[in-house]
Amino acid sequence: MIVAGVMSGTSADGIDVALVQIGESRLASGKRGGSGPKRARRVNRFRLLGHAHFSYPQAVRSTVLAAMNAKTASVADLSRLNFLLAQLYADAVLAAMRRFRIKAELIGCHGQTLYHQGESQNFLGCKIAVTWQTGEGAILAARTRTPVVSDFRPADMAAGGKGAPLVPLLDYLLYRDEKIGRIVQNIGGIANLSAIPAGAPPEKVMAFDTGPGNMVIDAVTERLFGKPFDRDGRIAASGLVAEGVIAEMLRAPFFRQKPPKTAGREEFGREFATSFLKKCSRIPKEDVVATATALTARSIADAIRRFVVKRRGAYNEFVVSGGGANNPTLLAMLANELRPLGLSLRLSDEFGLPSAAKEAAAFALLAYETWHRRPSNIPSATGAKRPAILGKISYV
């Protein structure tokens, strides 16, 4: 089956479309009876056919960023954004299918996260955890004439989970090895990891958000240099790290919180970036970007030391994906932090899946599982009480 995965992340830089071919095999399981063995299915073929990125128009990006974690917003504008993003997703999917001359049979669309609160909080006398990914699936299905699975996170939260991370199913499929333990680190706006012990079954996978990925780096680069991101980590490479600021920022409660845990702009967005800049007010601008980059590297390494690596040698490889994989300065900082843990750094591209395509490809896989009425969350990663079939289906 050919599935299009659609992802627009917390950086709000645009839309990624991954066209993926997915196949599966029948596995015998259970006791033999008069009717033969019970049969289960499992995905065993996963091939990227094409990937394309489409930038948001600047006005759309500004509107999305303003809506994220906003204290006040227009209900009318949020409704309009819901339908507008669906039209942009449809345009992106149609353009990708034309570019690669491939027709998708199903679409998995993550949507644009505007708010994610994985922990329960009091609201009108009730304790609730909530999430909101906007981009109307019915519009996307109608414009592409293709069924759509969207809104993946609420089903996991309804089962007691935090609604994230959901990429570990793909990580397990691509990176599990009988002899090699791997930590798979995605660095998007937020950084998250999947720890996959050698030969482990899915329920032994540990996954959680480690903290900021590119989010703080991008925010301070835009405010100080008027650029949306630090291309190739050049600004950070020219600066010095303010160790005192790093130590102070890492005292935030999130970094000490045990997994499962999830983060977003609610933790590391505008307010966090403003606080970070205040603490860096007396150092050169280049040093601020270098320090923000070091914060990402240090928070990832600290999370691994605190929560993942119980003994040296339990994990052998550290596989990086996401936009952060394109930042040589960040990768160098990470390699330096991970060296004492005995982890060798690799890029996801080495395994046949380009870093930029990974998250979109993951939602293609989740959509495929939902279409076949199979759970695709990993409870050990999200904290859910049970496996759950994720998402809502919009038919044509």
Short mmCIF file of C-alpha atoms in Angstrom, two decimals:
data_model
loop_
_atom_site.label_atom_id
_atom_site.label_comp_id
_atom_site.label_asym_id
_atom_site.label_seq_id
_atom_site.Cartn_x
_atom_site.Cartn_y
_atom_site.Cartn_z
CA MET A 1 0.00 0.00 0.00
CA ILE A 2 1.26 3.50 -0.81
CA VAL A 3 0.67 6.00 2.00
CA ALA A 4 1.42 9.72 2.14
CA GLY A 5 2.58 10.98 5.53
CA VAL A 6 2.14 14.70 6.24
CA MET A 7 3.96 16.51 9.03
CA SER A 8 4.17 20.14 10.12
CA GLY A 9 6.21 20.43 13.29
CA THR A 10 6.53 22.81 16.20
CA SER A 11 9.07 24.91 14.29
CA ALA A 12 6.20 25.83 11.92
CA ASP A 13 8.60 26.09 8.99
CA GLY A 14 6.29 24.25 6.61
CA ILE A 15 4.96 20.91 5.46
CA ASP A 16 6.84 17.66 4.86
CA VAL A 17 5.25 14.97 2.69
CA ALA A 18 6.69 11.46 2.62
CA LEU A 19 5.37 8.91 0.14
CA VAL A 20 5.94 5.45 1.54
CA GLN A 21 5.30 1.90 0.35
CA ILE A 22 4.29 -0.37 3.22
CA GLY A 23 3.88 -4.14 3.15
CA GLU A 24 3.42 -6.84 5.75
CA SER A 25 3.75 -10.56 6.34
CA ARG A 26 1.61 -13.09 8.11
CA LEU A 27 3.12 -14.56 11.27
CA ALA A 28 1.96 -17.79 12.86
CA SER A 29 1.22 -17.49 16.56
CA GLY A 30 -0.75 -19.25 19.24
CA LYS A 31 -1.56 -22.96 19.59
CA ARG A 32 -2.49 -25.14 16.69
CA GLY A 33 -6.07 -26.28 16.69
CA GLY A 34 -8.36 -27.97 14.23
CA SER A 35 -8.38 -24.84 12.09
CA GLY A 36 -4.59 -24.39 12.12
CA PRO A 37 -2.48 -21.70 13.78
CA LYS A 38 -3.77 -18.26 14.50
CA ARG A 39 -2.33 -15.66 12.20
CA ALA A 40 -1.15 -12.18 13.02
CA ARG A 41 0.16 -9.53 10.67
CA ARG A 42 3.23 -7.38 11.06
CA VAL A 43 4.72 -4.67 8.85
CA ASN A 44 8.02 -5.90 7.45
CA ARG A 45 8.45 -3.77 4.33
CA PHE A 46 8.78 -0.01 4.58
CA ARG A 47 10.29 1.93 1.69
CA LEU A 48 10.47 5.67 1.13
CA LEU A 49 9.44 6.48 -2.44
CA GLY A 50 9.79 10.24 -2.24
CA HIS A 51 9.96 13.21 0.11
CA ALA A 52 9.17 16.87 -0.46
CA HIS A 53 9.13 19.97 1.73
CA PHE A 54 6.83 22.94 1.20
CA SER A 55 7.45 26.12 3.18
CA TYR A 56 4.54 27.95 4.74
CA PRO A 57 3.82 31.41 3.31
CA GLN A 58 5.28 33.90 5.79
CA ALA A 59 1.84 35.19 6.80
CA VAL A 60 0.69 31.64 7.57
CA ARG A 61 3.83 30.86 9.59
CA SER A 62 3.42 34.05 11.60
CA THR A 63 -0.23 33.21 12.28
CA VAL A 64 0.60 29.66 13.35
CA LEU A 65 3.38 30.79 15.69
CA ALA A 66 1.12 33.44 17.21
CA ALA A 67 -1.62 30.86 17.81
CA MET A 68 0.68 28.36 19.53
CA ASN A 69 0.21 28.41 23.29
CA ALA A 70 -1.58 31.76 22.94
CA LYS A 71 -3.27 33.19 26.04
CA THR A 72 -6.01 34.72 23.87
CA ALA A 73 -7.07 34.04 20.29
CA SER A 74 -9.97 34.67 17.92
CA VAL A 75 -12.28 31.67 17.62
CA ALA A 76 -13.13 32.72 14.08
CA ASP A 77 -9.46 32.92 13.07
CA LEU A 78 -8.69 29.54 14.65
CA SER A 79 -11.56 28.00 12.69
CA ARG A 80 -10.30 29.59 9.49
CA LEU A 81 -6.76 28.36 10.21
CA ASN A 82 -8.09 24.82 10.66
CA PHE A 83 -9.54 24.82 7.13
CA LEU A 84 -6.72 26.83 5.55
CA LEU A 85 -4.02 24.46 6.77
CA ALA A 86 -5.99 21.51 5.39
CA GLN A 87 -5.99 23.20 1.98
CA LEU A 88 -2.23 23.75 2.21
CA TYR A 89 -1.73 20.11 3.21
CA ALA A 90 -3.81 19.03 0.22
CA ASP A 91 -1.81 21.24 -2.15
CA ALA A 92 1.42 19.75 -0.74
CA VAL A 93 0.25 16.13 -1.09
CA LEU A 94 -1.00 16.68 -4.64
CA ALA A 95 2.24 18.43 -5.60
CA ALA A 96 4.33 15.59 -4.13
CA MET A 97 2.30 12.96 -5.96
CA ARG A 98 2.77 14.84 -9.24
CA ARG A 99 6.49 15.28 -8.63
CA PHE A 100 7.11 11.58 -8.00
CA ARG A 101 4.32 10.31 -10.29
CA ILE A 102 2.82 8.29 -7.46
CA LYS A 103 -0.79 8.04 -6.31
CA ALA A 104 -1.25 7.54 -2.58
CA GLU A 105 -4.05 5.24 -1.42
CA LEU A 106 -4.15 6.70 2.09
CA ILE A 107 -2.93 9.85 3.85
CA GLY A 108 -1.73 10.16 7.44
CA CYS A 109 -1.70 13.77 8.59
CA HIS A 110 -0.33 14.85 11.96
CA GLY A 111 -1.71 18.39 11.69
CA GLN A 112 -0.22 21.51 13.25
CA THR A 113 0.08 21.41 17.03
CA LEU A 114 -1.30 24.57 18.59
CA TYR A 115 -1.36 23.32 22.18
CA HIS A 116 -0.21 20.20 23.98
CA GLN A 117 -0.60 19.61 27.70
CA GLY A 118 0.31 16.02 28.49
CA GLU A 119 -0.08 16.38 32.25
CA SER A 120 -3.52 16.77 33.84
CA GLN A 121 -4.36 20.23 35.17
CA ASN A 122 -7.41 21.69 36.85
CA PHE A 123 -10.01 23.27 34.57
CA LEU A 124 -13.53 24.20 35.69
CA GLY A 125 -13.35 21.75 38.56
CA CYS A 126 -11.98 18.83 36.51
CA LYS A 127 -8.44 17.54 36.01
CA ILE A 128 -7.76 17.06 32.31
CA ALA A 129 -4.87 16.59 29.91
CA VAL A 130 -5.41 18.03 26.43
CA THR A 131 -3.94 18.36 22.97
CA TRP A 132 -4.87 20.17 19.77
CA GLN A 133 -3.57 19.49 16.27
CA THR A 134 -5.35 21.64 13.69
CA GLY A 135 -5.85 20.98 9.97
CA GLU A 136 -9.26 19.55 9.04
CA GLY A 137 -9.00 15.95 7.81
CA ALA A 138 -12.31 16.08 5.92
CA ILE A 139 -11.08 18.98 3.77
CA LEU A 140 -7.80 17.20 3.05
CA ALA A 141 -9.66 14.01 2.07
CA ALA A 142 -12.11 15.86 -0.18
CA ARG A 143 -9.44 17.87 -2.02
CA THR A 144 -7.15 14.88 -2.62
CA ARG A 145 -9.96 12.31 -3.07
CA THR A 146 -8.04 10.06 -0.71
CA PRO A 147 -9.00 8.75 2.75
CA VAL A 148 -7.22 10.54 5.58
CA VAL A 149 -6.23 9.47 9.09
CA SER A 150 -5.62 12.51 11.30
CA ASP A 151 -5.71 13.67 14.94
CA PHE A 152 -3.58 10.81 16.26
CA ARG A 153 -2.76 11.94 19.79
CA PRO A 154 -6.15 12.07 21.61
CA ALA A 155 -6.71 8.29 21.50
CA ASP A 156 -3.49 7.68 23.40
CA MET A 157 -4.45 10.34 25.95
CA ALA A 158 -7.88 8.78 26.33
CA ALA A 159 -6.02 5.58 27.29
CA GLY A 160 -4.12 7.44 30.01
CA GLY A 161 -1.06 8.38 27.95
CA LYS A 162 0.56 11.72 27.27
CA GLY A 163 -0.17 11.63 23.55
CA ALA A 164 3.54 11.66 22.72
CA PRO A 165 5.94 10.55 21.54
CA LEU A 166 4.31 8.58 18.70
CA VAL A 167 7.37 8.09 16.47
CA PRO A 168 8.77 5.11 18.47
CA LEU A 169 6.80 2.59 16.38
CA LEU A 170 8.76 3.68 13.30
CA ASP A 171 12.00 3.81 15.29
CA TYR A 172 11.43 0.23 16.41
CA LEU A 173 10.67 -0.93 12.86
CA LEU A 174 13.73 0.76 11.34
CA TYR A 175 16.40 0.60 14.03
CA ARG A 176 15.86 -2.51 16.14
CA ASP A 177 18.81 -4.89 15.96
CA GLU A 178 19.37 -8.26 17.61
CA LYS A 179 22.87 -7.35 18.75
CA ILE A 180 23.10 -3.55 18.79
CA GLY A 181 21.34 -1.30 21.29
CA ARG A 182 20.42 2.04 19.74
CA ILE A 183 19.22 5.39 21.03
CA VAL A 184 17.35 7.16 18.25
CA GLN A 185 17.23 10.93 18.74
CA ASN A 186 14.97 13.19 16.72
CA ILE A 187 15.83 16.88 16.92
CA GLY A 188 12.96 18.96 15.60
CA GLY A 189 11.53 21.96 17.43
CA ILE A 190 11.46 19.64 20.44
CA ALA A 191 14.00 16.84 20.91
CA ASN A 192 12.80 13.32 21.65
CA LEU A 193 14.44 9.92 21.86
CA SER A 194 13.60 6.25 21.55
CA ALA A 195 15.88 3.83 23.41
CA ILE A 196 15.78 0.38 21.80
CA PRO A 197 17.77 -2.33 23.62
CA ALA A 198 19.38 -5.05 21.50
CA GLY A 199 16.80 -7.70 20.58
CA ALA A 200 14.06 -5.97 22.55
CA PRO A 201 10.30 -6.49 21.99
CA PRO A 202 8.25 -3.30 21.41
CA GLU A 203 7.10 -3.11 25.04
CA LYS A 204 10.72 -2.66 26.17
CA VAL A 205 11.20 0.52 24.13
CA MET A 206 11.66 3.65 26.24
CA ALA A 207 10.81 6.98 24.65
CA PHE A 208 10.28 10.55 25.82
CA ASP A 209 10.92 14.20 25.03
CA THR A 210 14.34 15.33 26.25
CA GLY A 211 13.71 19.09 26.00
CA PRO A 212 14.33 21.80 23.40
CA GLY A 213 15.61 20.80 19.99
CA ASN A 214 15.84 23.65 17.51
CA MET A 215 13.12 25.72 19.17
CA VAL A 216 15.26 27.88 21.45
CA ILE A 217 18.11 28.11 18.93
CA ASP A 218 15.70 29.35 16.25
CA ALA A 219 14.00 31.80 18.61
CA VAL A 220 17.19 33.54 19.74
CA THR A 221 18.66 33.52 16.21
CA GLU A 222 15.56 35.25 14.86
CA ARG A 223 15.45 37.83 17.64
CA LEU A 224 19.16 38.66 17.61
CA PHE A 225 20.07 38.23 13.92
CA GLY A 226 16.76 38.45 12.08
CA LYS A 227 17.27 34.97 10.60
CA PRO A 228 14.78 32.08 11.01
CA PHE A 229 17.55 29.63 12.00
CA ASP A 230 21.30 29.28 12.38
CA ARG A 231 22.21 27.79 9.00
CA ASP A 232 24.83 25.04 9.37
CA GLY A 233 25.40 26.19 12.96
CA ARG A 234 27.74 28.94 11.71
CA ILE A 235 26.74 31.55 14.29
CA ALA A 236 27.05 29.08 17.17
CA ALA A 237 30.46 27.97 15.89
CA SER A 238 31.70 31.56 16.16
CA GLY A 239 30.59 31.99 19.78
CA LEU A 240 31.51 30.76 23.26
CA VAL A 241 29.20 28.82 25.57
CA ALA A 242 28.11 30.50 28.80
CA GLU A 243 28.30 27.52 31.15
CA GLY A 244 26.63 29.36 34.01
CA VAL A 245 23.51 29.98 31.92
CA ILE A 246 23.38 26.31 30.88
CA ALA A 247 23.57 25.17 34.50
CA GLU A 248 20.82 27.59 35.52
CA MET A 249 18.44 26.63 32.69
CA LEU A 250 18.88 22.91 33.34
CA ARG A 251 17.42 23.43 36.83
CA ALA A 252 13.96 23.73 35.24
CA PRO A 253 11.59 21.05 36.63
CA PHE A 254 11.06 19.42 33.23
CA PHE A 255 14.64 18.20 33.01
CA ARG A 256 14.41 16.43 36.37
CA GLN A 257 10.99 14.90 35.69
CA LYS A 258 11.10 11.15 35.09
CA PRO A 259 9.72 9.67 31.84
CA PRO A 260 7.23 9.28 30.31
CA LYS A 261 7.13 12.98 29.60
CA THR A 262 6.38 15.28 26.72
CA ALA A 263 7.14 18.92 25.94
CA GLY A 264 6.25 21.65 23.46
CA ARG A 265 6.08 25.42 23.16
CA GLU A 266 4.25 25.39 26.47
CA GLU A 267 7.59 24.53 28.12
CA PHE A 268 10.19 25.87 25.68
CA GLY A 269 8.43 28.52 23.60
CA ARG A 270 8.22 32.30 23.84
CA GLU A 271 8.38 32.57 27.64
CA PHE A 272 11.36 30.22 27.94
CA ALA A 273 13.23 32.00 25.13
CA THR A 274 12.60 35.38 26.77
CA SER A 275 13.93 34.11 30.10
CA PHE A 276 16.95 32.61 28.34
CA LEU A 277 17.74 35.91 26.61
CA LYS A 278 17.51 37.81 29.89
CA LYS A 279 20.07 35.48 31.44
CA CYS A 280 22.32 36.06 28.41
CA SER A 281 21.90 39.84 28.36
CA ARG A 282 25.56 40.59 29.13
CA ILE A 283 27.23 38.31 26.60
CA PRO A 284 27.83 38.77 22.84
CA LYS A 285 25.07 37.74 20.43
CA GLU A 286 27.14 34.92 18.96
CA ASP A 287 27.67 33.51 22.43
CA VAL A 288 23.89 33.51 23.01
CA VAL A 289 23.32 31.27 19.97
CA ALA A 290 26.25 29.05 20.98
CA THR A 291 24.78 28.72 24.47
CA ALA A 292 21.31 27.88 23.12
CA THR A 293 22.88 25.20 20.92
CA ALA A 294 24.82 23.81 23.88
CA LEU A 295 21.62 23.74 25.94
CA THR A 296 20.06 21.37 23.41
CA ALA A 297 23.14 19.12 23.36
CA ARG A 298 23.57 19.12 27.14
CA SER A 299 19.88 18.47 27.87
CA ILE A 300 19.89 15.47 25.50
CA ALA A 301 23.03 14.01 27.07
CA ASP A 302 21.75 14.64 30.61
CA ALA A 303 18.48 12.85 29.80
CA ILE A 304 20.41 9.86 28.52
CA ARG A 305 22.63 9.76 31.61
CA ARG A 306 19.74 10.19 34.06
CA PHE A 307 17.11 7.95 32.54
CA VAL A 308 18.48 5.64 29.83
CA VAL A 309 22.05 4.40 30.17
CA LYS A 310 22.27 2.35 33.35
CA ARG A 311 25.63 0.86 32.43
CA ARG A 312 28.23 1.56 29.75
CA GLY A 313 27.82 -0.79 26.78
CA ALA A 314 24.05 -1.28 27.13
CA TYR A 315 23.65 0.94 24.06
CA ASN A 316 26.17 1.22 21.25
CA GLU A 317 24.84 3.73 18.74
CA PHE A 318 23.17 7.13 18.84
CA VAL A 319 21.17 7.79 15.66
CA VAL A 320 20.20 11.42 14.92
CA SER A 321 17.35 12.60 12.71
CA GLY A 322 15.32 15.79 12.26
CA GLY A 323 16.38 19.31 11.37
CA GLY A 324 19.08 19.30 14.05
CA ALA A 325 20.98 16.70 12.04
CA ASN A 326 21.81 19.51 9.59
CA ASN A 327 23.60 21.55 12.26
CA PRO A 328 27.29 20.46 12.36
CA THR A 329 27.97 22.57 15.46
CA LEU A 330 25.16 20.87 17.39
CA LEU A 331 26.32 17.44 16.21
CA ALA A 332 29.89 18.16 17.34
CA MET A 333 28.64 19.23 20.77
CA LEU A 334 26.52 16.07 21.00
CA ALA A 335 29.41 13.81 19.99
CA ASN A 336 31.56 15.38 22.70
CA GLU A 337 28.84 14.91 25.33
CA LEU A 338 28.17 11.29 24.35
CA ARG A 339 31.77 10.11 24.10
CA PRO A 340 32.04 9.20 27.83
CA LEU A 341 28.90 7.07 27.44
CA GLY A 342 30.50 4.94 24.73
CA LEU A 343 27.94 5.93 22.10
CA SER A 344 28.96 6.38 18.48
CA LEU A 345 26.96 9.02 16.59
CA ARG A 346 25.26 8.10 13.31
CA LEU A 347 22.72 9.84 11.08
CA SER A 348 19.36 8.32 10.16
CA ASP A 349 20.23 8.88 6.49
CA GLU A 350 22.68 5.98 6.82
CA PHE A 351 19.70 3.67 7.38
CA GLY A 352 17.91 4.69 4.18
CA LEU A 353 15.54 7.30 5.57
CA PRO A 354 16.54 10.97 5.20
CA SER A 355 16.33 12.94 8.45
CA ALA A 356 13.92 15.47 6.99
CA ALA A 357 11.45 12.75 5.95
CA LYS A 358 11.35 10.75 9.15
CA GLU A 359 8.45 12.31 11.05
CA ALA A 360 6.22 12.48 7.97
CA ALA A 361 7.07 8.84 7.25
CA ALA A 362 6.17 7.94 10.83
CA PHE A 363 2.63 9.25 10.39
CA ALA A 364 2.30 7.31 7.16
CA LEU A 365 3.03 4.18 9.19
CA LEU A 366 0.61 5.14 11.97
CA ALA A 367 -2.12 5.80 9.39
CA TYR A 368 -1.48 2.39 7.83
CA GLU A 369 -1.87 0.68 11.20
CA THR A 370 -5.08 2.60 11.95
CA TRP A 371 -6.50 1.73 8.52
CA HIS A 372 -5.97 -1.93 9.45
CA ARG A 373 -7.55 -1.41 12.89
CA ARG A 374 -4.33 -2.04 14.80
CA PRO A 375 -2.91 -0.12 17.79
CA SER A 376 0.20 1.93 17.07
CA ASN A 377 1.06 3.69 20.33
CA ILE A 378 3.75 2.15 22.53
CA PRO A 379 2.44 2.39 26.10
CA SER A 380 5.92 2.19 27.64
CA ALA A 381 6.73 5.39 25.69
CA THR A 382 3.56 7.42 26.24
CA GLY A 383 2.48 6.10 29.65
CA ALA A 384 -0.84 4.82 28.28
CA LYS A 385 -2.56 2.05 30.21
CA ARG A 386 -3.19 0.03 27.06
CA PRO A 387 -2.44 -0.08 23.33
CA ALA A 388 -4.75 2.18 21.33
CA ILE A 389 -5.85 2.54 17.71
CA LEU A 390 -4.90 6.12 16.93
CA GLY A 391 -6.56 8.82 14.88
CA LYS A 392 -9.81 9.60 13.12
CA ILE A 393 -10.63 8.56 9.56
CA SER A 394 -12.10 10.96 7.00
CA TYR A 395 -13.49 9.05 4.05
CA VAL A 396 -13.91 10.36 0.53
#
